[in-house]
Amino acid sequence: MLKSYNNLIFLIISFLFLLKLSNADDDFPFQFLNDQSNQVIFFTQSGFQGERFVYDTNMGYVELPNEFHNNVGSYISGTTVCFIKWDPFEQHQIYSHRVNGNYSSENNFGSRIDGVYNGLCKDKIW
């Protein structure tokens, strides 16, 4: 009897954990200017500080403005996008609801980024 009770408790806890995990995007802590499902906010400094540029997926491919070119310190992503460096060609896949407060120093790609486009990274873009 005790073993079946423990199994039932385990199942309930597992179910609640999976339910919470499946609703994780509902608790995304950052608010966007418009629809949080289609924007990425870039910052020139780590810790979401400095100048701010908002990319919207309706913009298609965007070459980052001069102050962000090779100078993204942090970002907040509400959608799946691809960060790109043209020379040498390099891409970084960023998925929906990802946040990085120190992007330039963690993998150094923030100091090399040229542009961004909506969706998954591809071997051939055009």
PDB file of C-alpha atoms in Angstrom:
ATOM      1  CA  MET A   1       0.000   0.000   0.000  1.00  0.00           C
ATOM      2  CA  LEU A   2       2.777   2.452   0.936  1.00  0.00           C
ATOM      3  CA  LYS A   3       4.667   1.674  -2.272  1.00  0.00           C
ATOM      4  CA  SER A   4       1.636   2.437  -4.466  1.00  0.00           C
ATOM      5  CA  TYR A   5       1.047   5.655  -2.504  1.00  0.00           C
ATOM      6  CA  ASN A   6       4.674   6.722  -3.105  1.00  0.00           C
ATOM      7  CA  ASN A   7       4.306   5.922  -6.805  1.00  0.00           C
ATOM      8  CA  LEU A   8       1.152   8.034  -6.974  1.00  0.00           C
ATOM      9  CA  ILE A   9       2.901  10.966  -5.271  1.00  0.00           C
ATOM     10  CA  PHE A  10       5.825  10.608  -7.683  1.00  0.00           C
ATOM     11  CA  LEU A  11       3.454  10.644 -10.681  1.00  0.00           C
ATOM     12  CA  ILE A  12       1.645  13.737  -9.435  1.00  0.00           C
ATOM     13  CA  ILE A  13       4.887  15.627  -8.809  1.00  0.00           C
ATOM     14  CA  SER A  14       6.243  14.584 -12.217  1.00  0.00           C
ATOM     15  CA  PHE A  15       3.049  15.719 -13.921  1.00  0.00           C
ATOM     16  CA  LEU A  16       3.145  19.102 -12.182  1.00  0.00           C
ATOM     17  CA  PHE A  17       6.804  19.567 -13.113  1.00  0.00           C
ATOM     18  CA  LEU A  18       6.121  18.763 -16.783  1.00  0.00           C
ATOM     19  CA  LEU A  19       3.092  21.037 -16.797  1.00  0.00           C
ATOM     20  CA  LYS A  20       5.179  23.907 -15.427  1.00  0.00           C
ATOM     21  CA  LEU A  21       7.946  23.171 -17.939  1.00  0.00           C
ATOM     22  CA  SER A  22       5.489  23.216 -20.842  1.00  0.00           C
ATOM     23  CA  ASN A  23       4.257  26.658 -19.752  1.00  0.00           C
ATOM     24  CA  ALA A  24       7.746  28.103 -19.243  1.00  0.00           C
ATOM     25  CA  ASP A  25       7.322  30.739 -21.971  1.00  0.00           C
ATOM     26  CA  ASP A  26       4.349  32.184 -20.078  1.00  0.00           C
ATOM     27  CA  ASP A  27       6.754  33.353 -17.376  1.00  0.00           C
ATOM     28  CA  PHE A  28       9.210  35.094 -19.688  1.00  0.00           C
ATOM     29  CA  PRO A  29      10.310  38.035 -17.518  1.00  0.00           C
ATOM     30  CA  PHE A  30      10.947  40.718 -20.157  1.00  0.00           C
ATOM     31  CA  GLN A  31       8.286  42.889 -21.725  1.00  0.00           C
ATOM     32  CA  PHE A  32       8.716  44.088 -25.290  1.00  0.00           C
ATOM     33  CA  LEU A  33       7.606  47.297 -26.940  1.00  0.00           C
ATOM     34  CA  ASN A  34       4.870  45.598 -28.955  1.00  0.00           C
ATOM     35  CA  ASP A  35       4.367  41.863 -29.484  1.00  0.00           C
ATOM     36  CA  GLN A  36       6.968  39.942 -27.481  1.00  0.00           C
ATOM     37  CA  SER A  37       6.780  37.027 -29.894  1.00  0.00           C
ATOM     38  CA  ASN A  38       8.464  38.836 -32.781  1.00  0.00           C
ATOM     39  CA  GLN A  39      11.193  41.073 -31.356  1.00  0.00           C
ATOM     40  CA  VAL A  40      14.818  40.968 -30.278  1.00  0.00           C
ATOM     41  CA  ILE A  41      16.311  43.800 -28.244  1.00  0.00           C
ATOM     42  CA  PHE A  42      20.049  44.417 -28.610  1.00  0.00           C
ATOM     43  CA  PHE A  43      22.097  46.433 -26.118  1.00  0.00           C
ATOM     44  CA  THR A  44      25.574  47.883 -26.638  1.00  0.00           C
ATOM     45  CA  GLN A  45      26.663  47.002 -23.101  1.00  0.00           C
ATOM     46  CA  SER A  46      26.401  43.944 -20.894  1.00  0.00           C
ATOM     47  CA  GLY A  47      23.650  43.819 -18.292  1.00  0.00           C
ATOM     48  CA  PHE A  48      21.057  45.204 -20.757  1.00  0.00           C
ATOM     49  CA  GLN A  49      22.595  48.673 -20.573  1.00  0.00           C
ATOM     50  CA  GLY A  50      23.686  51.236 -23.133  1.00  0.00           C
ATOM     51  CA  GLU A  51      22.094  52.006 -26.479  1.00  0.00           C
ATOM     52  CA  ARG A  52      19.135  49.851 -27.506  1.00  0.00           C
ATOM     53  CA  PHE A  53      18.084  48.563 -30.929  1.00  0.00           C
ATOM     54  CA  VAL A  54      14.821  46.643 -31.428  1.00  0.00           C
ATOM     55  CA  TYR A  55      14.714  44.126 -34.274  1.00  0.00           C
ATOM     56  CA  ASP A  56      11.281  43.032 -35.480  1.00  0.00           C
ATOM     57  CA  THR A  57      10.890  39.890 -37.595  1.00  0.00           C
ATOM     58  CA  ASN A  58       8.876  41.859 -40.169  1.00  0.00           C
ATOM     59  CA  MET A  59      12.121  43.678 -41.015  1.00  0.00           C
ATOM     60  CA  GLY A  60      13.646  40.554 -42.647  1.00  0.00           C
ATOM     61  CA  TYR A  61      17.439  40.606 -42.754  1.00  0.00           C
ATOM     62  CA  VAL A  62      18.893  43.655 -41.024  1.00  0.00           C
ATOM     63  CA  GLU A  63      22.463  44.856 -40.976  1.00  0.00           C
ATOM     64  CA  LEU A  64      22.873  46.161 -37.440  1.00  0.00           C
ATOM     65  CA  PRO A  65      23.232  49.943 -37.009  1.00  0.00           C
ATOM     66  CA  ASN A  66      26.803  51.248 -36.722  1.00  0.00           C
ATOM     67  CA  GLU A  67      26.790  51.500 -32.932  1.00  0.00           C
ATOM     68  CA  PHE A  68      25.769  47.796 -32.684  1.00  0.00           C
ATOM     69  CA  HIS A  69      27.948  46.473 -35.485  1.00  0.00           C
ATOM     70  CA  ASN A  70      30.560  44.272 -33.764  1.00  0.00           C
ATOM     71  CA  ASN A  71      29.286  45.675 -30.472  1.00  0.00           C
ATOM     72  CA  VAL A  72      26.400  43.718 -28.899  1.00  0.00           C
ATOM     73  CA  GLY A  73      26.928  43.425 -25.156  1.00  0.00           C
ATOM     74  CA  SER A  74      23.602  41.748 -24.333  1.00  0.00           C
ATOM     75  CA  TYR A  75      20.275  40.805 -25.899  1.00  0.00           C
ATOM     76  CA  ILE A  76      16.728  39.702 -25.106  1.00  0.00           C
ATOM     77  CA  SER A  77      15.095  37.479 -27.715  1.00  0.00           C
ATOM     78  CA  GLY A  78      11.351  36.963 -27.984  1.00  0.00           C
ATOM     79  CA  THR A  79      11.639  34.912 -31.172  1.00  0.00           C
ATOM     80  CA  THR A  80      13.916  32.512 -33.037  1.00  0.00           C
ATOM     81  CA  VAL A  81      16.516  34.394 -35.089  1.00  0.00           C
ATOM     82  CA  CYS A  82      19.944  33.912 -36.591  1.00  0.00           C
ATOM     83  CA  PHE A  83      22.839  36.242 -35.773  1.00  0.00           C
ATOM     84  CA  ILE A  84      25.304  36.500 -38.622  1.00  0.00           C
ATOM     85  CA  LYS A  85      28.914  37.494 -39.263  1.00  0.00           C
ATOM     86  CA  TRP A  86      29.780  37.870 -42.945  1.00  0.00           C
ATOM     87  CA  ASP A  87      33.575  37.736 -43.100  1.00  0.00           C
ATOM     88  CA  PRO A  88      34.475  35.091 -42.230  1.00  0.00           C
ATOM     89  CA  PHE A  89      30.977  33.633 -42.567  1.00  0.00           C
ATOM     90  CA  GLU A  90      29.602  32.549 -39.197  1.00  0.00           C
ATOM     91  CA  GLN A  91      26.111  32.166 -37.737  1.00  0.00           C
ATOM     92  CA  HIS A  92      24.724  31.805 -34.227  1.00  0.00           C
ATOM     93  CA  GLN A  93      21.264  30.335 -33.676  1.00  0.00           C
ATOM     94  CA  ILE A  94      19.219  32.152 -31.034  1.00  0.00           C
ATOM     95  CA  TYR A  95      15.944  30.575 -29.935  1.00  0.00           C
ATOM     96  CA  SER A  96      12.780  32.184 -28.658  1.00  0.00           C
ATOM     97  CA  HIS A  97      12.831  33.569 -25.116  1.00  0.00           C
ATOM     98  CA  ARG A  98      16.598  33.519 -24.721  1.00  0.00           C
ATOM     99  CA  VAL A  99      18.362  36.164 -22.710  1.00  0.00           C
ATOM    100  CA  ASN A 100      22.094  36.829 -22.541  1.00  0.00           C
ATOM    101  CA  GLY A 101      23.327  39.600 -20.293  1.00  0.00           C
ATOM    102  CA  ASN A 102      26.999  39.270 -21.232  1.00  0.00           C
ATOM    103  CA  TYR A 103      27.041  38.221 -24.877  1.00  0.00           C
ATOM    104  CA  SER A 104      30.242  39.953 -25.919  1.00  0.00           C
ATOM    105  CA  SER A 105      32.450  38.196 -23.382  1.00  0.00           C
ATOM    106  CA  GLU A 106      30.839  34.744 -23.037  1.00  0.00           C
ATOM    107  CA  ASN A 107      31.479  33.619 -26.601  1.00  0.00           C
ATOM    108  CA  ASN A 108      32.877  36.820 -28.084  1.00  0.00           C
ATOM    109  CA  PHE A 109      30.327  36.728 -30.940  1.00  0.00           C
ATOM    110  CA  GLY A 110      28.807  39.986 -29.737  1.00  0.00           C
ATOM    111  CA  SER A 111      32.051  41.674 -30.748  1.00  0.00           C
ATOM    112  CA  ARG A 112      31.829  40.187 -34.284  1.00  0.00           C
ATOM    113  CA  ILE A 113      28.107  40.344 -35.148  1.00  0.00           C
ATOM    114  CA  ASP A 114      27.055  42.062 -38.384  1.00  0.00           C
ATOM    115  CA  GLY A 115      23.342  41.351 -38.752  1.00  0.00           C
ATOM    116  CA  VAL A 116      20.257  39.367 -37.832  1.00  0.00           C
ATOM    117  CA  TYR A 117      17.479  37.596 -39.708  1.00  0.00           C
ATOM    118  CA  ASN A 118      14.305  35.803 -38.721  1.00  0.00           C
ATOM    119  CA  GLY A 119      14.171  32.026 -38.334  1.00  0.00           C
ATOM    120  CA  LEU A 120      16.691  29.226 -38.301  1.00  0.00           C
ATOM    121  CA  CYS A 121      20.279  29.595 -39.452  1.00  0.00           C
ATOM    122  CA  LYS A 122      20.974  28.084 -42.884  1.00  0.00           C
ATOM    123  CA  ASP A 123      24.139  27.156 -44.760  1.00  0.00           C
ATOM    124  CA  LYS A 124      23.073  29.351 -47.672  1.00  0.00           C
ATOM    125  CA  ILE A 125      21.034  32.457 -46.905  1.00  0.00           C
ATOM    126  CA  TRP A 126      20.082  33.906 -50.282  1.00  0.00           C
TER     127      TRP A 126
END
